[in-house]
């Protein structure tokens, strides 16, 4: 059975049994090779649902607020974000039906030569090299928080790449070279806040950057305030970010956010042995401590 | 906003370095500053009068005092504001003495500049000052003591003797605890039961003490002054009001199981009192072993009971009560030596633990005080005592010293010599730790007068040969290996936390230390307090303690309860956290972080009628550390008096 | 402070000190009349746990040449645990700042007890000297004049 009919059949059954009142998934987009999130509320609509290697949007952001019984199609990144949402008490597990999918990794349209491929929406091998960087580094271990699972098990054709390779390269640079790099990146920022809006863990009711009293960040679009804003965002999400890469994907000026936040992820992993997006019962690293925590750098 | 700035010369302490007059002049032009004055001694009466008249004259609503450290005179100036009818927290101190004039006397120019910066920062902070008040909470003047050992009994007595109600909860059928099991006590060799029993009786007779034995605390909520506690009184299957304690039932009961009190060296019945002096003097039916409950047969106890006190249908009673304070006196467990392969994995019959030995030497114990070995009942003539079994051993995960073993081992050897004068006693030790009143002298007496042989070194192997045990070891003082034959080996097993300490801590929502003992608030200055206000510690739940220490802690813990009860009401700290519920996302990160467990969840109704969960700070518990504030992802908690606005304003002031 | 004039430039260091240990340590340095450079501006907070990492960024943005954060030694926190939470934040912020290219000398975290006046003095001396060598901080610093013209 192909994955779409499996998906549609399962969701149809969920509606029929009354397990869910709505379902969050993907449907075909208006352009070839594009999909878009969709929310369906009746079983007759299940044939809109699809899953392929272009379903890159992190659907967990549609889980905010007080939900009635909701089903969600969760790829790897969505699943990990749901773990973070559960850690932060942002979704009630009893209102959630997670239909996980054995995630094959998503195709980066910037990498693939799409025009040379036939238009189709079912799962197909796009080749390892065309995947998003985050997918290339993915270890394919789904956090066990789902109620059901679809899709064939993924056999990884190629060993995951070193997810911290670019960080190690960056660390070889001198202090000033690094600053030059980031200064250039941040100077592109137009403060559209797309990175914030798409971030699954930016669930604050009122964002720090929007606060006027006290004003944490100046609203000026000036290089220093942009640097400040972007670093503040890193501090804000460190330890909670599950590396879904949405901020980087949606950034209109292509600031390589993952190069920044992955650094914190790496440090947290090395210092505190914490890997995000695994266990909803685990406390995020900044919400706990051990007496014997390393304190290199503090004298 | 009308700010007054008052700069102190502190004699010449400040003005000798900082140009105070110039400073007062330049600050007076600062936005928001209505008046800026200097004075020789701002803290003196003339200085304070200057502030008072300026506040009245210029209608000031907040003031900055630039003077010595706030640690000295913050309260002086707060009182000054209070006299004026202003809120005492509309004040900031700029520390221009300790942190400026005294340390920058080499460069008056830079010092003056720094003083100006410090005052600017204080002005920035005081702009965002808010009126703060304390809230008052009533106190339930009743104490709960968990654990009926000597520490718990003493705490209960001390509180009750001061005139307050105490409920003493004990898990086993009788109070008395570990001390009731002991024979003699070091270094005085008082009979343990002789000094404990009067206390047990006194507690039982006390009109303000309610003893709940065979009971456990199941749930604790609330906070200092009003803890709501659920206690489960397990069914004894014996009606306490009817039972006279005649003991007929236990003599006729056909079931025999290992006695917990005698550490498995004797048998008790299924209906039993743990020991003859038990308080209350009323048996319980151990339903897990009773034939009536297992097979619906027997019923002998009911038949023989002269007062018809047996009630097989009795059910657990759940008690819900309010207490102002909780004292934890849950005591300790002992290390299970079967973890040691070199000591025979607990399988060698004639290797016993120190607490078993206590029962053996006790004249009311299973052998009537005869030191006989378990394998064949022969009197032990040559006994090895091995210390530090499950103490000071990283390999076993017990890095700490159990503190009491050196002393009781010396006592054990002495008692051996007294019971069996021709016996030989060898003690294998690492170090002798005898810090305590008359402890060192006691050990010396054991060595010199009783000729107990101390061998410094660890034992590497114990094994059976024939009827006897061979102990192999190394004498580190003579540098020789030793192999000796013994009738009996006594292991000084270490003191460990209660095995259920983790779940107990979760129930009380308190923290444990690295060794899973109940951690104290401060290792030096608050050893009997928990970081949760209103919860106090007594005895070995905190760390291995001997009897005098446990009793002293019990008194100290009682005083903490009493000083709480002596207050008319509890006042909260004014500078504490508050949640802006309109933007709280209810992630409850703060709840996980709060060192005092002062934050809980609360359901609120939004304007649209939807119910959502937000964090709520308990004002009486919060101490105002602000860790939650700096950790809130939504910046929706703020610390009153040291708010985000104030700190950011200080940063931006320069 | 006038940061633009290279000749009169003096390093500006913000110090966030916990009320119970480090602030007392600084007070003790005063009581002992121990001279140290007048470059440090102390901000008193109840506990090192109170220090929001954003305060550190904010300080740099507002022209600090260095930031010192200090609290009680681990295990000695007046509030028992605040400094343990702070420690994780400090370690991570330090890593972050170094990663984006801000000189490590500019952000320092120290445990200073109420009795360690000398440690406080030495820390301030060391930071001031190191930062003097580095020169004024130009990274992350908001150009206030630019803001004024914009407004």
XYZ file of C-alpha atoms in Angstrom, chain B residues 42-584:
543
model
C 23.120 61.279 56.458
C 22.392 58.445 58.894
C 22.527 60.760 61.932
C 19.432 62.461 63.281
C 20.271 65.811 61.602
C 20.867 63.915 58.348
C 17.599 62.077 58.590
C 15.820 65.297 59.513
C 17.275 66.846 56.391
C 15.731 64.038 54.336
C 12.432 64.368 56.153
C 12.145 68.109 55.685
C 13.185 67.831 52.027
C 10.579 65.168 51.372
C 7.917 67.411 52.867
C 9.147 70.605 51.288
C 9.584 69.225 47.776
C 6.836 66.644 47.976
C 9.249 63.853 47.074
C 7.853 60.425 46.341
C 11.076 58.417 46.191
C 14.627 58.949 47.350
C 18.173 57.887 46.617
C 20.732 57.923 49.395
C 24.366 57.838 48.301
C 26.278 56.632 51.304
C 27.806 53.497 52.752
C 26.782 49.961 51.815
C 23.053 49.214 51.966
C 23.894 46.399 54.360
C 24.474 49.048 57.020
C 21.782 51.663 56.684
C 19.195 50.489 54.165
C 16.863 49.707 57.044
C 17.625 53.040 58.730
C 16.505 54.966 55.674
C 13.547 52.678 55.070
C 12.376 53.463 58.584
C 12.908 57.142 57.834
C 10.575 56.866 54.823
C 8.059 54.937 56.875
C 8.056 57.755 59.458
C 7.128 60.080 56.642
C 4.232 57.904 55.601
C 5.994 56.831 52.419
C 6.408 53.231 51.436
C 9.819 52.095 52.746
C 10.689 50.482 49.438
C 10.688 53.763 47.499
C 14.388 53.898 48.272
C 17.651 53.045 46.575
C 21.092 53.204 48.119
C 24.114 54.092 46.010
C 27.094 52.488 47.693
C 29.726 55.195 47.270
C 31.802 54.366 50.325
C 32.721 50.644 50.364
C 32.558 50.437 46.604
C 33.936 53.825 45.699
C 35.694 56.240 48.038
C 37.408 53.604 50.160
C 38.753 51.672 47.187
C 39.539 54.482 44.745
C 41.330 56.883 47.033
C 44.238 56.798 44.557
C 42.225 58.627 41.926
C 39.702 61.146 43.276
C 38.695 62.261 39.808
C 37.712 58.811 38.591
C 36.175 58.091 41.980
C 33.919 61.135 41.665
C 32.967 60.034 38.169
C 32.208 56.541 39.378
C 30.163 57.900 42.293
C 28.122 59.878 39.806
C 27.562 56.735 37.730
C 26.514 54.780 40.806
C 24.037 57.496 41.760
C 22.695 57.582 38.211
C 22.140 53.853 38.354
C 20.363 54.173 41.688
C 18.164 56.928 40.275
C 17.334 54.694 37.324
C 16.401 51.897 39.675
C 14.320 54.029 42.012
C 12.273 55.296 39.076
C 10.840 51.814 38.735
C 10.431 51.263 42.472
C 6.997 50.141 43.490
C 5.241 50.217 46.817
C 5.720 46.847 48.452
C 3.822 45.339 51.326
C 3.877 42.121 53.281
C 0.921 39.819 53.421
C -0.092 38.080 56.610
C -1.059 34.443 57.018
C -2.465 32.701 60.047
C -0.676 29.755 61.623
C -2.082 26.384 62.542
C -0.371 25.876 65.877
C -0.033 22.110 65.733
C 3.047 20.101 64.888
C 3.439 16.890 62.963
C 6.406 14.684 63.785
C 7.127 11.868 61.340
C 9.019 9.008 62.925
C 8.757 7.696 66.479
C 12.376 6.992 67.296
C 14.235 8.838 69.992
C 14.558 11.934 67.791
C 10.858 12.018 67.019
C 9.826 11.305 70.611
C 12.087 14.034 71.972
C 10.873 16.569 69.405
C 7.254 15.738 70.197
C 7.885 16.050 73.936
C 9.683 19.371 73.600
C 6.905 20.875 71.501
C 4.145 19.454 73.705
C 5.836 20.624 76.898
C 5.715 24.135 75.494
C 1.950 23.776 75.240
C 1.222 22.873 71.640
C -0.506 19.881 70.129
C 1.698 17.308 68.457
C 0.840 14.329 66.304
C 3.563 11.704 66.243
C 3.302 9.314 63.299
C 5.184 6.023 63.407
C 5.170 3.407 60.685
C 5.762 0.327 62.847
C 3.386 -0.945 65.552
C 5.339 0.760 68.348
C 7.332 3.884 68.925
C 10.903 3.470 70.122
C 12.762 3.120 66.868
C 16.335 1.944 66.601
C 17.216 2.886 70.133
C 14.746 0.333 71.488
C 16.739 -2.386 69.726
C 20.045 -1.417 71.311
C 21.532 -3.025 74.380
C 23.853 -0.545 76.068
C 24.767 2.913 74.882
C 28.280 4.231 74.465
C 30.250 5.667 76.216
C 28.333 5.515 79.500
C 26.983 1.978 79.066
C 23.514 3.041 80.160
C 20.958 0.442 79.308
C 19.280 1.779 76.203
C 15.786 0.589 77.056
C 16.101 1.941 80.602
C 16.629 5.475 79.410
C 14.304 5.300 76.410
C 11.264 3.605 77.930
C 10.471 6.468 80.328
C 10.446 8.857 77.374
C 8.148 6.561 75.406
C 5.778 6.359 78.327
C 5.916 10.095 78.899
C 5.061 10.746 75.264
C 2.230 8.253 75.434
C 0.806 9.820 78.584
C 1.191 13.405 77.430
C -2.203 15.017 76.962
C -0.978 17.120 74.036
C 0.683 14.288 72.104
C -1.329 12.081 69.814
C 0.640 8.980 68.870
C -0.396 7.260 65.654
C 1.504 4.000 65.322
C 1.191 1.621 62.389
C 0.456 4.742 60.376
C 2.049 6.496 57.458
C 1.924 9.971 56.020
C 0.534 9.635 52.525
C 0.167 13.102 51.170
C 1.334 16.563 52.099
C 0.181 19.772 50.514
C 0.018 23.366 51.637
C 2.862 25.315 53.136
C 4.358 26.612 56.333
C 1.663 27.509 58.832
C -0.929 25.302 57.160
C 0.277 21.996 55.801
C -2.581 19.726 54.843
C -1.554 16.190 55.643
C -3.196 12.879 54.859
C -2.269 10.082 57.245
C -3.182 6.464 56.683
C -3.720 4.538 59.904
C -3.280 0.957 58.794
C -5.774 -1.406 60.308
C -4.307 -3.214 63.290
C -7.206 -5.684 63.209
C -7.252 -5.066 66.937
C -9.567 -2.563 68.539
C -7.314 -0.273 70.481
C -10.016 0.776 72.925
C -10.881 -2.774 73.917
C -7.410 -4.363 73.979
C -5.785 -4.580 77.370
C -2.430 -5.762 76.088
C -2.655 -9.065 77.966
C -0.728 -10.868 75.232
C -2.947 -13.952 75.181
C -3.402 -13.699 71.419
C 0.267 -13.721 70.631
C 0.992 -16.663 72.819
C -1.680 -18.746 71.058
C -1.096 -17.644 67.461
C 0.147 -20.629 65.438
C 2.073 -18.669 62.790
C 5.754 -17.941 63.264
C 7.738 -15.497 61.158
C 11.130 -13.818 61.551
C 11.054 -11.011 64.059
C 11.966 -7.642 62.575
C 12.779 -6.311 66.006
C 15.245 -9.138 66.688
C 16.657 -8.794 63.163
C 15.666 -12.321 62.229
C 17.326 -13.940 65.238
C 13.994 -14.980 66.716
C 10.447 -15.642 65.622
C 7.382 -13.600 66.249
C 3.735 -14.490 65.701
C 1.376 -13.170 63.055
C -0.370 -11.182 65.773
C 2.365 -9.501 67.691
C 3.815 -6.671 69.664
C 7.329 -5.996 68.414
C 8.783 -5.990 71.913
C 7.468 -6.256 75.467
C 7.770 -2.546 76.316
C 5.970 -1.508 73.119
C 4.017 1.724 73.192
C 1.149 1.427 72.677
C 0.971 -1.907 74.362
C -1.391 -3.257 71.735
C -0.625 -5.938 69.142
C -1.283 -5.819 65.406
C -2.127 -8.593 62.979
C 0.404 -8.880 60.203
C -2.106 -9.632 57.474
C 0.500 -10.764 54.983
C 1.329 -13.716 57.221
C -1.883 -14.304 59.176
C -3.558 -17.597 58.396
C -7.013 -16.058 58.748
C -6.301 -13.526 56.044
C -4.413 -15.943 53.825
C -6.635 -18.983 54.069
C -9.765 -17.740 55.883
C -9.005 -20.372 58.523
C -7.746 -20.237 62.099
C -9.260 -17.310 64.003
C -7.560 -18.481 67.200
C -6.716 -14.993 68.399
C -10.340 -13.939 68.184
C -11.370 -17.002 70.173
C -8.864 -16.511 72.948
C -9.117 -12.741 73.308
C -10.724 -12.106 76.682
C -11.862 -8.604 75.750
C -13.163 -9.345 72.246
C -10.773 -6.826 70.735
C -9.923 -8.693 67.521
C -11.660 -7.234 64.495
C -10.764 -8.912 61.206
C -12.907 -6.477 59.222
C -11.225 -3.369 60.471
C -10.274 -1.057 57.634
C -7.521 1.513 57.206
C -8.500 4.906 58.538
C -7.617 7.986 56.541
C -6.982 11.057 58.600
C -6.774 14.546 57.116
C -5.341 17.164 59.387
C -3.747 20.573 59.270
C -0.373 21.290 60.797
C 1.737 24.400 61.080
C 5.043 22.571 60.975
C 6.445 19.174 60.072
C 9.440 17.553 61.713
C 11.069 14.719 59.824
C 12.600 12.126 62.123
C 12.427 9.083 59.906
C 15.797 7.668 60.923
C 17.942 5.335 58.901
C 18.347 1.888 57.429
C 21.407 -0.311 57.572
C 23.681 -1.304 54.741
C 23.042 -4.743 53.298
C 26.413 -6.470 53.545
C 25.545 -9.125 50.991
C 27.003 -6.654 48.501
C 30.460 -7.601 49.779
C 31.866 -10.723 48.173
C 34.852 -10.743 50.509
C 32.520 -11.043 53.491
C 30.697 -13.990 51.963
C 27.801 -12.257 50.159
C 25.741 -12.492 53.352
C 25.698 -16.272 53.078
C 28.061 -17.214 55.917
C 25.941 -18.128 58.917
C 28.325 -16.934 61.582
C 28.855 -13.552 59.982
C 26.291 -11.279 61.605
C 25.569 -7.568 61.549
C 26.158 -5.149 64.366
C 22.462 -4.672 64.992
C 22.008 -8.453 65.250
C 24.837 -8.452 67.762
C 22.979 -5.779 69.758
C 20.053 -8.149 70.018
C 22.343 -11.054 70.959
C 23.983 -9.260 73.862
C 20.676 -7.871 75.095
C 19.481 -9.736 78.170
C 15.886 -9.503 76.944
C 16.970 -10.512 73.444
C 16.500 -13.835 71.659
C 19.321 -15.567 73.525
C 18.830 -13.931 76.885
C 22.082 -12.090 76.488
C 24.216 -15.097 75.642
C 26.593 -14.457 72.791
C 26.067 -17.627 70.834
C 26.640 -18.190 67.195
C 23.737 -18.796 64.828
C 25.146 -21.954 63.213
C 25.367 -24.266 66.226
C 24.407 -22.276 69.335
C 27.910 -22.520 70.750
C 29.177 -19.638 72.831
C 31.502 -17.356 70.881
C 34.974 -17.215 72.375
C 36.872 -15.464 69.672
C 35.097 -12.704 67.769
C 36.224 -10.433 64.959
C 34.592 -7.050 64.568
C 35.004 -5.446 61.160
C 34.337 -1.747 60.798
C 33.412 0.375 57.766
C 31.158 -2.177 56.078
C 29.273 0.035 53.660
C 30.874 3.225 54.964
C 33.793 5.173 53.522
C 33.639 2.931 50.502
C 33.298 4.566 47.110
C 33.059 1.172 45.488
C 29.746 0.645 47.273
C 28.568 4.164 46.521
C 28.888 5.083 50.201
C 31.710 7.599 50.431
C 30.655 8.983 53.802
C 31.549 7.918 57.352
C 28.647 6.406 59.270
C 29.996 8.047 62.373
C 28.604 5.686 65.025
C 30.314 2.426 64.032
C 33.728 3.048 65.637
C 32.059 3.694 68.933
C 29.527 0.884 68.939
C 32.189 -1.554 67.755
C 34.335 -0.630 70.751
C 31.257 -1.092 72.917
C 30.515 -4.465 71.306
C 34.020 -5.702 72.073
C 33.713 -4.492 75.639
C 30.356 -6.203 76.068
C 31.864 -9.425 74.733
C 34.527 -9.297 77.411
C 31.918 -8.602 80.067
C 29.602 -11.389 78.976
C 32.353 -13.925 78.228
C 35.368 -12.917 80.305
C 37.717 -15.397 78.656
C 36.754 -14.380 75.136
C 39.089 -12.668 72.697
C 38.000 -9.640 70.659
C 39.713 -8.335 67.543
C 38.666 -5.156 65.802
C 39.664 -4.592 62.176
C 39.484 -0.874 61.449
C 40.647 1.784 59.007
C 40.730 4.721 61.407
C 39.242 5.146 64.826
C 36.910 8.107 64.894
C 35.977 8.911 68.450
C 35.109 12.580 68.402
C 32.551 13.129 71.094
C 32.375 13.738 74.776
C 34.241 10.947 76.592
C 34.397 8.915 73.377
C 38.168 8.836 73.013
C 38.535 7.852 76.649
C 36.059 5.065 76.119
C 38.012 3.615 73.200
C 41.192 3.882 75.228
C 39.525 2.021 78.087
C 38.401 -0.717 75.730
C 41.940 -1.098 74.450
C 43.755 -0.847 77.742
C 41.418 -2.247 80.389
C 39.630 -4.820 78.305
C 42.594 -5.814 76.162
C 40.645 -5.647 72.933
C 43.042 -5.976 70.024
C 42.785 -3.352 67.318
C 44.183 -4.290 63.928
C 44.485 -1.517 61.403
C 43.640 -2.847 57.985
C 40.878 -4.043 55.752
C 39.782 -7.642 55.688
C 40.245 -9.186 52.265
C 38.369 -12.444 52.752
C 36.222 -14.361 55.192
C 35.541 -18.017 54.553
C 34.340 -21.056 56.445
C 36.694 -23.779 57.527
C 35.058 -26.497 59.534
C 32.805 -24.854 62.113
C 34.821 -21.704 62.253
C 35.556 -18.701 60.104
C 38.909 -17.732 58.725
C 39.534 -14.030 58.423
C 42.275 -13.003 56.109
C 43.586 -9.474 56.096
C 46.540 -7.201 56.279
C 47.876 -5.358 59.268
C 49.011 -2.071 57.792
C 50.853 -1.072 60.960
C 53.082 -4.122 61.188
C 53.043 -4.668 57.446
C 52.132 -8.308 57.792
C 49.343 -10.324 56.334
C 47.133 -12.011 58.873
C 45.013 -15.101 58.824
C 43.066 -15.888 61.960
C 40.331 -18.236 63.014
C 37.164 -16.878 64.668
C 33.936 -18.259 66.077
C 31.921 -15.263 65.039
C 32.377 -12.202 62.836
C 30.408 -9.024 63.447
C 30.174 -6.528 60.603
C 29.761 -2.883 61.531
C 27.244 -2.160 58.785
C 26.952 1.449 57.753
C 24.059 3.812 58.250
C 22.178 4.436 55.023
C 19.158 6.557 54.192
C 15.747 4.972 54.459
C 15.242 2.777 51.407
C 12.084 4.662 50.480
C 13.664 8.074 51.000
C 13.226 8.985 47.331
C 9.479 8.446 47.305
C 9.198 10.027 50.740
C 10.995 13.123 49.476
C 8.719 13.282 46.460
C 5.662 13.051 48.686
C 6.872 15.919 50.853
C 8.301 17.734 47.842
C 11.672 18.146 49.506
C 15.201 17.649 48.259
C 17.697 14.987 49.234
C 21.452 15.313 49.320
C 23.911 13.394 47.151
C 23.774 10.386 49.479
C 19.954 10.507 49.547
C 19.783 11.715 53.128
C 17.372 14.570 53.696
C 19.353 17.682 52.832
C 19.422 20.559 55.261
C 18.864 24.228 54.433
C 22.410 25.229 55.281
C 25.170 22.843 56.370
C 26.448 25.168 59.058
C 23.839 27.743 59.897
C 20.591 25.854 59.427
C 21.275 22.167 60.013
C 17.809 21.277 61.268
C 15.835 23.261 58.696
C 14.727 22.299 55.210
C 14.692 24.714 52.309
C 10.925 24.321 52.465
C 9.946 26.634 55.322
C 8.123 24.914 58.154
C 9.817 21.569 57.617
C 12.478 20.620 60.138
C 14.903 17.733 60.539
C 15.792 15.632 63.485
C 18.080 12.667 63.882
C 19.619 10.347 61.333
C 17.339 11.211 58.432
C 19.761 14.059 57.798
C 23.037 12.185 58.247
C 24.257 9.408 60.587
C 23.744 10.681 64.125
C 24.348 9.145 67.518
C 21.861 9.395 70.350
C 23.020 12.647 72.010
C 23.162 14.357 68.614
C 19.723 13.081 67.664
C 18.294 14.329 70.926
C 20.007 17.700 70.501
C 18.695 17.992 66.952
C 15.245 17.037 68.201
C 15.326 19.935 70.637
C 16.630 22.300 67.978
C 13.936 21.229 65.529
C 11.303 21.659 68.247
C 12.499 25.207 68.927
C 12.110 25.996 65.232
C 8.495 24.845 65.390
C 7.935 26.753 68.595
C 9.372 30.008 67.306
C 6.993 29.628 64.385
C 4.029 29.026 66.704
C 5.015 31.965 68.899
C 4.292 34.355 66.058
C 0.916 35.940 65.818
C 0.874 35.398 62.070
C 3.355 34.785 59.293
C 4.417 37.707 57.190
C 5.677 37.247 53.691
C 8.848 38.843 52.413
C 8.034 42.031 50.517
C 10.627 41.443 47.810
C 9.312 38.266 46.250
C 8.347 36.975 42.834
C 5.039 37.710 41.215
C 3.515 36.229 38.095
C 1.934 38.295 35.378
C -0.816 35.790 34.713
C -2.023 37.557 31.590
C 1.087 36.471 29.718
C 2.050 33.340 31.631
